[in-house]
mmCIF file of C-alpha atoms in Angstrom:
data_model
loop_
_atom_site.group_PDB
_atom_site.id
_atom_site.type_symbol
_atom_site.label_atom_id
_atom_site.label_comp_id
_atom_site.label_asym_id
_atom_site.label_seq_id
_atom_site.Cartn_x
_atom_site.Cartn_y
_atom_site.Cartn_z
ATOM 1 C CA GLN A 1106 -16.675 6.453 3.558
ATOM 2 C CA VAL A 1107 -14.210 4.799 5.864
ATOM 3 C CA GLN A 1108 -11.248 6.639 7.295
ATOM 4 C CA LEU A 1109 -7.883 5.011 6.679
ATOM 5 C CA VAL A 1110 -4.730 5.269 8.763
ATOM 6 C CA GLU A 1111 -1.415 3.919 7.529
ATOM 7 C CA SER A 1112 1.485 2.882 9.726
ATOM 8 C CA GLY A 1113 4.691 0.910 9.550
ATOM 9 C CA GLY A 1114 6.836 3.153 7.401
ATOM 10 C CA GLY A 1115 10.360 4.064 8.334
ATOM 11 C CA LEU A 1116 14.020 4.005 7.447
ATOM 12 C CA VAL A 1117 15.423 0.713 6.202
ATOM 13 C CA GLN A 1118 18.606 -0.446 4.546
ATOM 14 C CA ALA A 1119 18.489 -1.736 0.987
ATOM 15 C CA GLY A 1120 17.622 -5.410 0.965
ATOM 16 C CA GLY A 1121 15.576 -5.094 4.123
ATOM 17 C CA SER A 1122 11.884 -5.538 4.789
ATOM 18 C CA LEU A 1123 8.949 -3.557 6.117
ATOM 19 C CA ARG A 1124 5.310 -4.298 6.726
ATOM 20 C CA LEU A 1125 2.856 -1.469 6.215
ATOM 21 C CA SER A 1126 -0.581 -1.542 7.788
ATOM 22 C CA CYS A 1127 -3.740 0.319 6.859
ATOM 23 C CA ALA A 1128 -6.421 0.385 9.531
ATOM 24 C CA ALA A 1129 -9.941 1.367 8.552
ATOM 25 C CA SER A 1130 -12.569 2.988 10.751
ATOM 26 C CA GLY A 1131 -15.241 0.670 9.403
ATOM 27 C CA SER A 1132 -15.786 -2.476 7.437
ATOM 28 C CA ILE A 1133 -13.582 -3.052 4.409
ATOM 29 C CA SER A 1134 -15.154 -6.333 3.382
ATOM 30 C CA SER A 1135 -16.845 -4.869 0.301
ATOM 31 C CA LEU A 1136 -13.972 -2.616 -0.738
ATOM 32 C CA ILE A 1137 -11.154 -2.905 -3.195
ATOM 33 C CA MET A 1138 -8.126 -2.054 -1.100
ATOM 34 C CA SER A 1139 -4.963 -0.688 -2.648
ATOM 35 C CA TRP A 1140 -1.552 0.676 -1.848
ATOM 36 C CA TYR A 1141 -0.123 3.525 -3.903
ATOM 37 C CA ARG A 1142 3.145 5.343 -3.618
ATOM 38 C CA GLN A 1143 4.416 8.757 -4.561
ATOM 39 C CA ALA A 1144 8.040 9.750 -4.709
ATOM 40 C CA PRO A 1145 9.066 13.425 -4.685
ATOM 41 C CA GLY A 1146 8.382 15.009 -8.050
ATOM 42 C CA LYS A 1147 6.651 11.928 -9.398
ATOM 43 C CA GLN A 1148 3.072 10.832 -9.930
ATOM 44 C CA ARG A 1149 1.248 8.591 -7.529
ATOM 45 C CA THR A 1150 1.418 5.019 -8.829
ATOM 46 C CA LEU A 1151 -0.308 1.778 -7.943
ATOM 47 C CA VAL A 1152 1.795 -0.603 -5.881
ATOM 48 C CA ALA A 1153 -0.733 -3.341 -5.176
ATOM 49 C CA ALA A 1154 -4.454 -3.947 -4.962
ATOM 50 C CA ILE A 1155 -6.650 -6.660 -3.519
ATOM 51 C CA THR A 1156 -10.315 -7.190 -4.304
ATOM 52 C CA LYS A 1157 -12.951 -8.244 -1.806
ATOM 53 C CA SER A 1158 -12.577 -11.817 -3.085
ATOM 54 C CA GLY A 1159 -8.808 -11.743 -2.578
ATOM 55 C CA THR A 1160 -7.602 -11.306 -6.141
ATOM 56 C CA THR A 1161 -4.365 -9.338 -6.184
ATOM 57 C CA THR A 1162 -2.687 -7.035 -8.674
ATOM 58 C CA TYR A 1163 0.812 -5.570 -8.501
ATOM 59 C CA GLY A 1164 2.734 -2.845 -10.234
ATOM 60 C CA ASP A 1165 5.343 -4.142 -12.671
ATOM 61 C CA PHE A 1166 8.164 -2.781 -10.521
ATOM 62 C CA VAL A 1167 7.162 -5.015 -7.591
ATOM 63 C CA LYS A 1168 8.526 -8.132 -9.332
ATOM 64 C CA GLY A 1169 7.508 -10.523 -6.581
ATOM 65 C CA ARG A 1170 9.012 -8.503 -3.747
ATOM 66 C CA PHE A 1171 5.785 -7.229 -2.159
ATOM 67 C CA THR A 1172 2.666 -8.988 -0.894
ATOM 68 C CA ILE A 1173 -0.684 -7.356 -0.209
ATOM 69 C CA SER A 1174 -3.123 -9.025 2.144
ATOM 70 C CA ARG A 1175 -6.289 -8.174 4.005
ATOM 71 C CA ASP A 1176 -7.883 -9.109 7.301
ATOM 72 C CA ASN A 1177 -11.527 -8.169 7.072
ATOM 73 C CA ALA A 1178 -12.130 -9.145 10.691
ATOM 74 C CA LYS A 1179 -9.616 -6.485 11.749
ATOM 75 C CA ASN A 1180 -10.564 -4.018 8.992
ATOM 76 C CA THR A 1181 -6.895 -3.881 8.084
ATOM 77 C CA VAL A 1182 -4.846 -4.230 4.921
ATOM 78 C CA TYR A 1183 -1.149 -5.011 4.886
ATOM 79 C CA LEU A 1184 1.700 -4.556 2.475
ATOM 80 C CA ARG A 1185 4.669 -6.774 3.155
ATOM 81 C CA MET A 1186 7.722 -5.398 1.357
ATOM 82 C CA SER A 1187 10.992 -7.261 1.047
ATOM 83 C CA ALA A 1188 14.202 -6.860 -0.946
ATOM 84 C CA LEU A 1189 13.690 -3.115 -0.694
ATOM 85 C CA ARG A 1190 15.632 -0.832 -3.012
ATOM 86 C CA PRO A 1191 16.470 2.877 -2.769
ATOM 87 C CA GLU A 1192 14.030 3.481 -5.626
ATOM 88 C CA ASP A 1193 11.225 2.212 -3.366
ATOM 89 C CA THR A 1194 11.639 5.376 -1.303
ATOM 90 C CA ALA A 1195 8.286 7.184 -1.338
ATOM 91 C CA ASP A 1196 5.205 8.066 0.625
ATOM 92 C CA TYR A 1197 2.886 5.073 0.647
ATOM 93 C CA TYR A 1198 -0.867 5.614 0.663
ATOM 94 C CA CYS A 1199 -3.762 3.297 1.341
ATOM 95 C CA ASN A 1200 -6.974 3.521 -0.662
ATOM 96 C CA GLY A 1201 -10.340 1.873 -0.264
ATOM 97 C CA ARG A 1202 -13.091 2.023 -2.879
ATOM 98 C CA LEU A 1203 -16.223 0.204 -3.889
ATOM 99 C CA SER A 1204 -15.259 0.103 -7.550
ATOM 100 C CA VAL A 1205 -12.371 1.159 -9.756
ATOM 101 C CA ALA A 1206 -14.566 3.966 -11.116
ATOM 102 C CA MET A 1207 -14.637 5.654 -7.723
ATOM 103 C CA ASP A 1208 -11.955 7.655 -5.960
ATOM 104 C CA GLY A 1209 -12.818 6.223 -2.563
ATOM 105 C CA SER A 1210 -11.023 7.020 0.677
ATOM 106 C CA TRP A 1211 -7.359 7.823 1.136
ATOM 107 C CA GLY A 1212 -5.132 7.692 4.152
ATOM 108 C CA GLN A 1213 -2.616 10.342 5.086
ATOM 109 C CA GLY A 1214 0.351 8.265 3.978
ATOM 110 C CA THR A 1215 3.377 6.719 5.616
ATOM 111 C CA GLN A 1216 6.919 7.467 4.562
ATOM 112 C CA VAL A 1217 9.341 4.762 3.499
ATOM 113 C CA THR A 1218 12.998 5.587 3.035
ATOM 114 C CA VAL A 1219 15.427 2.967 1.749
ATOM 115 C CA TYR A 1220 19.136 3.741 1.961
ATOM 116 C CA SER A 1221 22.021 1.944 0.338
#
């Protein structure tokens, strides 16, 4: 399994933007790559996913504000977040798996805090 390292989190004012990165230790070309988030006291939820062919899926709460992308040559996945809201505050985790039936690899998370 690949090791995943997230970066790019931080403190941002509501309405602002952030770009999260997830760097893998090996090839991601055959993996479904996803971003999840977990707020304090809440369950981890899917933010966005991208298949190896580039098909994307987003959580309903994204509403066109976030974009997931992948660069297989760099073994990196990105999550561009804009129009951020305080309710987007959470730890954001990267996941890579061969199929949806597998747990795959998880990163250690990066914290995003949005203040109003």
